[in-house]
mmCIF file of C-alpha atoms in Angstrom:
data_model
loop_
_atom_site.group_PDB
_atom_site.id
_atom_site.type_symbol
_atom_site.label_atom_id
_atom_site.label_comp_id
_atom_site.label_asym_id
_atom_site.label_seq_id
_atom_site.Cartn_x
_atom_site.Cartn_y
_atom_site.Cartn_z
ATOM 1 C CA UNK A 1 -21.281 -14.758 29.361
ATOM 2 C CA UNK A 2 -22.937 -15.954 26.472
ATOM 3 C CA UNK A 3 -20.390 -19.005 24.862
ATOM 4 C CA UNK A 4 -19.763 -17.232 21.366
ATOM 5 C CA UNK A 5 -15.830 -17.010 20.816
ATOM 6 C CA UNK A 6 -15.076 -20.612 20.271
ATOM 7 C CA UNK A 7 -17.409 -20.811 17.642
ATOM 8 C CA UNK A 8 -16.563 -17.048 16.388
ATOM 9 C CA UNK A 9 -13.208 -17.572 16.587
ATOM 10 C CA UNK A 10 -12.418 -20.809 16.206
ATOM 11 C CA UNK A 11 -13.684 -21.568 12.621
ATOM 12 C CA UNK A 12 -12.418 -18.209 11.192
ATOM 13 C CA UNK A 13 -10.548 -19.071 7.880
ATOM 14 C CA UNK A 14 -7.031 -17.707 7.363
ATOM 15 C CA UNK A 15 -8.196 -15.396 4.624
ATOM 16 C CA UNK A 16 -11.335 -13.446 5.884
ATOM 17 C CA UNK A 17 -11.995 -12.173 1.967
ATOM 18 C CA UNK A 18 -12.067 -15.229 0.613
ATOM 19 C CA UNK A 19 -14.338 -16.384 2.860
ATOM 20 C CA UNK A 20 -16.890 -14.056 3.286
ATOM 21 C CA UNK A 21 -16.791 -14.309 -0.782
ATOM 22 C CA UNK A 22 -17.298 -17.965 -0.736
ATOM 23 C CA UNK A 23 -19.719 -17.553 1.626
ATOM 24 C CA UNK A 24 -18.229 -19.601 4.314
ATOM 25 C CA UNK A 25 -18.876 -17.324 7.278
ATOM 26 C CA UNK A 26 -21.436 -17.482 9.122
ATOM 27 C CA UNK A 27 -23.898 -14.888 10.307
ATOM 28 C CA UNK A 28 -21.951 -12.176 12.590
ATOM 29 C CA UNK A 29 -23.349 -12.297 16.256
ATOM 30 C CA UNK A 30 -24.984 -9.253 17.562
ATOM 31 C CA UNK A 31 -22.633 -7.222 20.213
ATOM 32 C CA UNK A 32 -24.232 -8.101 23.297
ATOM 33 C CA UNK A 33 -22.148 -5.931 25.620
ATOM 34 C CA UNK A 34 -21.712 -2.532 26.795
ATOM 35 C CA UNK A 35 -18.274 -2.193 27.115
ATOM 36 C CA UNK A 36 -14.760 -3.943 27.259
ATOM 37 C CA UNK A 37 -11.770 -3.451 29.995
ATOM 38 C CA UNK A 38 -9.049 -5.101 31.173
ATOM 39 C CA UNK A 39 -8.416 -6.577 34.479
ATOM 40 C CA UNK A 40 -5.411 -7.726 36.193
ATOM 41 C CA UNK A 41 -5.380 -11.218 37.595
ATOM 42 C CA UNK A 42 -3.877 -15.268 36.986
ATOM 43 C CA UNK A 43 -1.693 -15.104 33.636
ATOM 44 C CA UNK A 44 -1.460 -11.567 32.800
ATOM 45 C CA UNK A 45 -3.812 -8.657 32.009
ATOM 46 C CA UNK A 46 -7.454 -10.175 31.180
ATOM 47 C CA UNK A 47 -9.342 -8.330 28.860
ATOM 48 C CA UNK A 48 -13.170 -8.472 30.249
ATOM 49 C CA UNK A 49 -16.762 -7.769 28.507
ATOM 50 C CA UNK A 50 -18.848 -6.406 31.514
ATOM 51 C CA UNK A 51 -16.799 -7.336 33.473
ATOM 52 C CA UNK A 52 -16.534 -10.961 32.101
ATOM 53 C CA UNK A 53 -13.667 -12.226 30.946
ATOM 54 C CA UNK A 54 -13.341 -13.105 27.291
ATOM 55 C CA UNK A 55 -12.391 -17.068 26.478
ATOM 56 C CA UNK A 56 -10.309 -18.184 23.354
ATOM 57 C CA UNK A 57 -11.498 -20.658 21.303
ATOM 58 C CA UNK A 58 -10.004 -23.421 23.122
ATOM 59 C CA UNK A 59 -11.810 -21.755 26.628
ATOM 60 C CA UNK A 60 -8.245 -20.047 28.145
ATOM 61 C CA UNK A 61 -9.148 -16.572 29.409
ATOM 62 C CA UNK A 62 -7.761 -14.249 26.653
ATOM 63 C CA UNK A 63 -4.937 -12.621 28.605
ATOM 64 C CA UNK A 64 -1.783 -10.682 27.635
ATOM 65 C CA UNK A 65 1.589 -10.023 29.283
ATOM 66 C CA UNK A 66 1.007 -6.173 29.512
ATOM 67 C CA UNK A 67 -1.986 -4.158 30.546
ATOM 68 C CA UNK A 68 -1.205 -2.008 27.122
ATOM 69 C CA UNK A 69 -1.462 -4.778 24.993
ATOM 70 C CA UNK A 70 -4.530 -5.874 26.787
ATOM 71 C CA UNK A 71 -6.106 -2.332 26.398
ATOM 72 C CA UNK A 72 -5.173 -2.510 22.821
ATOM 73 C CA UNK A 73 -6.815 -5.811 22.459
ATOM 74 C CA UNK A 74 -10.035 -4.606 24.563
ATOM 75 C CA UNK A 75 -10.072 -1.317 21.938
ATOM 76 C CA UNK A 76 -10.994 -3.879 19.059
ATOM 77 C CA UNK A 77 -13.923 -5.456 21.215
ATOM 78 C CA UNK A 78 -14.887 -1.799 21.848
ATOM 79 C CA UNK A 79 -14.969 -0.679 18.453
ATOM 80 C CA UNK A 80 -17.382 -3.306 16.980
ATOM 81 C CA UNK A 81 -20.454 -1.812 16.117
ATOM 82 C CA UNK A 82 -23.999 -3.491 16.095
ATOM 83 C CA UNK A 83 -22.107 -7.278 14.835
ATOM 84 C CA UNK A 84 -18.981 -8.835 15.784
ATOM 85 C CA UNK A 85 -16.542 -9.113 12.702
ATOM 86 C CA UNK A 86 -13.935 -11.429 13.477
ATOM 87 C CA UNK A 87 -12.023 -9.831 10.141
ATOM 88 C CA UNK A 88 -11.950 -6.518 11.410
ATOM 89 C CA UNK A 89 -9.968 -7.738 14.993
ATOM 90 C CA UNK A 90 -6.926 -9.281 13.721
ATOM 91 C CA UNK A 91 -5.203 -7.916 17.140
ATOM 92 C CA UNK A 92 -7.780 -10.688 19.216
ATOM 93 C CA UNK A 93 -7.032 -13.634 16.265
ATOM 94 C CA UNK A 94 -4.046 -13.077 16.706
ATOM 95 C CA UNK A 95 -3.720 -13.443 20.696
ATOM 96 C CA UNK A 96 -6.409 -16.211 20.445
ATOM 97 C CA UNK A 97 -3.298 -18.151 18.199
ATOM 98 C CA UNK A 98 -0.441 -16.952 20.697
ATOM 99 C CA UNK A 99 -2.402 -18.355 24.116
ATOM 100 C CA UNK A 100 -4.166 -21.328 22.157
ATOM 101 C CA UNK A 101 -1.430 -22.232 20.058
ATOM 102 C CA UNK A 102 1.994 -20.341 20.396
ATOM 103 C CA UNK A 103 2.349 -20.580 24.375
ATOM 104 C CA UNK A 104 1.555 -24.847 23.961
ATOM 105 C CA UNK A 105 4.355 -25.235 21.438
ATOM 106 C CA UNK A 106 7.246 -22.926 21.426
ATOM 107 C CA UNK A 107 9.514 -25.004 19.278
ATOM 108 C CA UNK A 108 7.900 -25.668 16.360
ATOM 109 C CA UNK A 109 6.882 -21.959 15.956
ATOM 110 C CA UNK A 110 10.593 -21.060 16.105
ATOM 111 C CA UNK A 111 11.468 -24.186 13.762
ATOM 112 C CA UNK A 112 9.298 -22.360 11.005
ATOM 113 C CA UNK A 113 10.892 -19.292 10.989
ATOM 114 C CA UNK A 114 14.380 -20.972 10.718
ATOM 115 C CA UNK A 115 12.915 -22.447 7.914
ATOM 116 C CA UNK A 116 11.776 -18.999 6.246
ATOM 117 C CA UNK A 117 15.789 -17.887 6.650
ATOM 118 C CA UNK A 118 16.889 -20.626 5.342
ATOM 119 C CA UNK A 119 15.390 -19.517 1.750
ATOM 120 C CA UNK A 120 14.858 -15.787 3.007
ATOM 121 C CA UNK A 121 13.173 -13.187 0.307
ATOM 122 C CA UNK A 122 15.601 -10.774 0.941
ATOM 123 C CA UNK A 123 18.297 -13.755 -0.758
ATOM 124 C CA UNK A 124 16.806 -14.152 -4.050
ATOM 125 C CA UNK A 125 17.251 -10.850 -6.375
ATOM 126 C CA UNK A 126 16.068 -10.339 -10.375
ATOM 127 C CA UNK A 127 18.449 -9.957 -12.786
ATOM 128 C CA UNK A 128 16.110 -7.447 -14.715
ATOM 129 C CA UNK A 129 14.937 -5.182 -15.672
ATOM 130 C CA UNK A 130 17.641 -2.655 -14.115
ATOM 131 C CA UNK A 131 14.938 -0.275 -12.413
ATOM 132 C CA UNK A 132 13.691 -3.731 -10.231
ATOM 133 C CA UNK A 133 16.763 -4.454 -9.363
ATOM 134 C CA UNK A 134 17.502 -1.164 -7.611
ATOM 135 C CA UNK A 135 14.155 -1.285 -5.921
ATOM 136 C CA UNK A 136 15.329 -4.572 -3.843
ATOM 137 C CA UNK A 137 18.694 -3.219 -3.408
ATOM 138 C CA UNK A 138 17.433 0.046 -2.039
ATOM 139 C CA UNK A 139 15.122 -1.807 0.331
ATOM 140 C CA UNK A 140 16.567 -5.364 1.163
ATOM 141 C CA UNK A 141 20.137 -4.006 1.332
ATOM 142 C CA UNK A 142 20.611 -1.550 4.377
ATOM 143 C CA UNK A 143 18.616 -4.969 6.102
ATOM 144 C CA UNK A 144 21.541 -7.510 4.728
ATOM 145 C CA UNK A 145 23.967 -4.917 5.713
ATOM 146 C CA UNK A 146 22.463 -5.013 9.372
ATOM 147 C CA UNK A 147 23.045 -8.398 9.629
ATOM 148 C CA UNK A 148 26.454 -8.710 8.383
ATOM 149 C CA UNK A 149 27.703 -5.493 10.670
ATOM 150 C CA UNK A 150 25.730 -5.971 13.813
ATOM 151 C CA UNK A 151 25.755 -9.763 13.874
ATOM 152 C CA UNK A 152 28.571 -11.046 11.896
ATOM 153 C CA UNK A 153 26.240 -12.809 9.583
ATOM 154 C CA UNK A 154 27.510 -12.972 5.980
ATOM 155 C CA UNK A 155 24.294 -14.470 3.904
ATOM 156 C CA UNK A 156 24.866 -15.521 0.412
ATOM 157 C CA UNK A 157 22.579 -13.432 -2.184
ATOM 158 C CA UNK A 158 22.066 -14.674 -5.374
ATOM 159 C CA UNK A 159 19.659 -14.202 -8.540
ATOM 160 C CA UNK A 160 16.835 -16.203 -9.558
ATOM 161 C CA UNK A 161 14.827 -18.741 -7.401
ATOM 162 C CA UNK A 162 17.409 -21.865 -7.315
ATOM 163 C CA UNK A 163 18.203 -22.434 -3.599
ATOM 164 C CA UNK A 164 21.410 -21.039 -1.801
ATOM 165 C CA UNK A 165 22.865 -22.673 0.710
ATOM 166 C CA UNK A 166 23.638 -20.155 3.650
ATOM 167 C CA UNK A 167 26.916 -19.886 5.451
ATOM 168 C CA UNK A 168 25.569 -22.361 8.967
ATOM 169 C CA UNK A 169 27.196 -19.373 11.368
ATOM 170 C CA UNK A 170 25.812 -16.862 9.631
ATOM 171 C CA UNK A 171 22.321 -18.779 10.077
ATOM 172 C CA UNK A 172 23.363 -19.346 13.453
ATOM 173 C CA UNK A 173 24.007 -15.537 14.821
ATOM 174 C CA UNK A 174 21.043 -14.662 13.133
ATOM 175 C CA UNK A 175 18.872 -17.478 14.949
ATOM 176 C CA UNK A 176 19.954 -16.487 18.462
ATOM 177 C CA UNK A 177 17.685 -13.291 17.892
ATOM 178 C CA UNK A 178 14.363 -15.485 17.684
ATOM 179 C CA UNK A 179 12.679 -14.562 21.027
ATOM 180 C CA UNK A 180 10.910 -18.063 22.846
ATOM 181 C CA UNK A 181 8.930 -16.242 24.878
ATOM 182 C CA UNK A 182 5.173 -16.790 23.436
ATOM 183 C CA UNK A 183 3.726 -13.608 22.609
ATOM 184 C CA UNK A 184 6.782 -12.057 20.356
ATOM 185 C CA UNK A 185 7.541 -15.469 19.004
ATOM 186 C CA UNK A 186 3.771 -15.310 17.804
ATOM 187 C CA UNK A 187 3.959 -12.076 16.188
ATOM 188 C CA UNK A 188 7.361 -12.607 15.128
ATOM 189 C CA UNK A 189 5.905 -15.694 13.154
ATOM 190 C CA UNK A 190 2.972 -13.647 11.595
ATOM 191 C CA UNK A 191 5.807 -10.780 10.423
ATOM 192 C CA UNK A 192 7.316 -13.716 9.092
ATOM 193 C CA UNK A 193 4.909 -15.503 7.151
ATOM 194 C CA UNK A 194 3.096 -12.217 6.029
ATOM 195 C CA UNK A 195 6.346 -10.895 4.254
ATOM 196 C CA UNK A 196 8.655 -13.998 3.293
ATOM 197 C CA UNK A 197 11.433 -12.837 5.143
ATOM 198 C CA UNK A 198 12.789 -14.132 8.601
ATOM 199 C CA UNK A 199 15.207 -11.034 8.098
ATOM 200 C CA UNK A 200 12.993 -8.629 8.238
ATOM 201 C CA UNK A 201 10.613 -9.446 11.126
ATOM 202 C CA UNK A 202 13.667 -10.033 12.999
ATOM 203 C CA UNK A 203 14.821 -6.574 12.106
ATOM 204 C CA UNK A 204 11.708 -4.632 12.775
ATOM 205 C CA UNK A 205 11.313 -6.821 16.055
ATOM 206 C CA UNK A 206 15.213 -4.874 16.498
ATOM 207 C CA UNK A 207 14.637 -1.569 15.694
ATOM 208 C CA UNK A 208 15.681 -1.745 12.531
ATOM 209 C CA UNK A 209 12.927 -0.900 10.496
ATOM 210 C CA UNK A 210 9.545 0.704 11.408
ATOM 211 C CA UNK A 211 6.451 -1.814 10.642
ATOM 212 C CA UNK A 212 5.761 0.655 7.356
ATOM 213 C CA UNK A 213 9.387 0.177 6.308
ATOM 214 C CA UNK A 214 9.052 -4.004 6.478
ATOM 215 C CA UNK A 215 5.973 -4.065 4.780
ATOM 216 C CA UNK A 216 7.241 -1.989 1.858
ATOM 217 C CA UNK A 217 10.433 -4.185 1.922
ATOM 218 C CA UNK A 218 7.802 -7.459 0.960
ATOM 219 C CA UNK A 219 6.352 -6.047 -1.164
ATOM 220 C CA UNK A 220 8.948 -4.730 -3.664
ATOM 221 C CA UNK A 221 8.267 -7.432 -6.348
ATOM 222 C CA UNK A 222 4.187 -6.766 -6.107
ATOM 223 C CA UNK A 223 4.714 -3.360 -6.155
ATOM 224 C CA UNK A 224 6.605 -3.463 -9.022
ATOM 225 C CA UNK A 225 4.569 -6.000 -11.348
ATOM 226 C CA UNK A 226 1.152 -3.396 -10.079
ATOM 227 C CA UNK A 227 2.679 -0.224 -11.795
ATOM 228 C CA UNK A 228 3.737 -2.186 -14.607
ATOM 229 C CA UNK A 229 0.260 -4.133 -15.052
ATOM 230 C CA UNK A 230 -2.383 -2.768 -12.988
ATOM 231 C CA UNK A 231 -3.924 -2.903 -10.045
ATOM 232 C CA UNK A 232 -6.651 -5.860 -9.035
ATOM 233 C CA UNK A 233 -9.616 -4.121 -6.590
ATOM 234 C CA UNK A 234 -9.557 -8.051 -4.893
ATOM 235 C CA UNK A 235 -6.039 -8.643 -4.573
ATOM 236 C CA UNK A 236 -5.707 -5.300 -3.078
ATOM 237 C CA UNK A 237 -8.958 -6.060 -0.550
ATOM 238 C CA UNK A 238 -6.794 -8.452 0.105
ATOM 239 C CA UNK A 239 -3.550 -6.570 0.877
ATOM 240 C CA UNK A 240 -5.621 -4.697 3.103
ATOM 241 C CA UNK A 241 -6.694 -7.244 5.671
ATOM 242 C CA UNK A 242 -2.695 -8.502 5.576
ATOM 243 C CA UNK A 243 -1.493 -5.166 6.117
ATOM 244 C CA UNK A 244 -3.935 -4.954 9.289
ATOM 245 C CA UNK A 245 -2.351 -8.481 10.505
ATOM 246 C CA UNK A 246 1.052 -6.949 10.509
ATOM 247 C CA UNK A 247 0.319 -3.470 11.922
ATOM 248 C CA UNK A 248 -1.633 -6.392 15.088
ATOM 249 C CA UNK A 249 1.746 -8.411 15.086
ATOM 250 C CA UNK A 250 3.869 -5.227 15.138
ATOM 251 C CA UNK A 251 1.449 -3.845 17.889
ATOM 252 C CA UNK A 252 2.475 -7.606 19.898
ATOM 253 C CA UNK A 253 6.194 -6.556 19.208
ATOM 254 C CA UNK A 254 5.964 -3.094 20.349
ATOM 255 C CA UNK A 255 3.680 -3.678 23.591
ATOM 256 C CA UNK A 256 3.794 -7.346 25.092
ATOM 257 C CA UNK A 257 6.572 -6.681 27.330
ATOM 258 C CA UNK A 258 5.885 -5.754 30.867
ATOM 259 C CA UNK A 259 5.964 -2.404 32.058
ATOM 260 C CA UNK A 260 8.501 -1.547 34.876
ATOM 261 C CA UNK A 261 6.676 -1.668 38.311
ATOM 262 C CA UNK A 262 4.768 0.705 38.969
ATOM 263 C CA UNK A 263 3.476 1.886 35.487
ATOM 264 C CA UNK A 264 1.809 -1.219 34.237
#
């Protein structure tokens, strides 16, 4: 197999817009195969061009825990057209972070999101004016609530952006949800830094809200300050290409666990 997807891959900024507007990507690649599959074998479900397994940047075989996920993974490389747009797979950048990065170091993936609860979105409300304020009650509360019935965690919400310290056991009970095992500690991580809130990714990774729900939830304030000032055609390209990043992490959530035997 032609050696493309480390240097695909691999130099791919964090924000696809930006870069293809800066001009810092480089020329897409021509698809050079037929067609994409999955295959079981060492470390999971491998996800195969013609047969050939695909490589991550740093040369592991791209493989997930579940033949869905894989499938959903090899859908992307089947849906590329004549070129190969790393911006338009964020379901393979995303497992190319979890088995190059994620799976290496555990810990300081989790450490991050302890961080985001620390400070949590969901925490800091507006005082004004009155119609704001019911948005992020409407959405952020039923989520607080969750936490405080189901896990005995009491936060501390306040208005404004000076920090709040949080209760340690309510920190605590709410920490023993983070997952360690790789692939929904990865996507957990993505919910987390694409919305603000450690609350929320650990609620939709729960059940608690669907992926539509949690992205509507992060974006209360933006929401808000676009019907009151208009809406920017960049910052909503934008948007786009991070609301494709969580439906791929949400995807991770929904489908990395093993099937039962038999119906993998």
């Amino acid at each position: 197999m032609r050696d493309i997807f480390t240097d695909l891959f691999a130099i791919e900024p964090p924000d696809p817009i930006t870069a293809a507007r800066r001009a810092m990507r480089p020329p897409l690649p021509r698809r050079f195969y037929r067609q994409a599959g999955v295959e079981e074998g060492e470390g999971g479900f491998i996800i195969q061009l013609d047969g050939r397994p695909v490589r991550t940047p740093a040369r592991r075989p791209l493989a997930a825990p579940s033949r869905a996920l894989a499938a959903a993974i090899a859908a992307e490389w089947d849906a590329q057209a004549e070129t190969i747009d790393p911006a338009a797979m964020p379901l393979t950048r995303l497992a190319n972070s979890i088995v190059d990065g994620v799976a290496a170091a555990p810990i300081p993936v989790a450490a991050e999101i302890e961080n985001y609860l620390g400070s949590d979105l969901l925490f800091y409300r507006a005082a004004g004016p009155p119609a704001l304020v019911e948005r992020q009650a409407r959405r952020w509360d039923p989520v607080v609530a969750w936490a405080r019935h189901a896990l005995g965690a009491r936060f501390v919400l306040t208005q404004g952006v000076v920090h709040a310290a949080q209760p340690p056991a309510a920190l605590a009970a709410t920490l023993a949800l983070i997952p360690r095992e790789p692939w929904r500690l990865g996507a957990l991580h993505a919910i987390t830094t694409l919305t603000g809130s450690a609350l929320l990714a650990l609620a939709l990774l729960h059940g608690q809200l669907s992926v539509d729900e949690a992205w509507d939830a992060a974006h209360v304030d933006e929401d808000w300050n676009m019907a009151q000032w208009g809406r920017d055609a960049i910052a909503l390209e934008r948007r786009a290409a991070r609301r494709a990043e969580m439906q791929a992490a949400a995807t991770v959530l929904a489908l990395a666990s093993p099937a039962p035997a038999g119906k993998s």
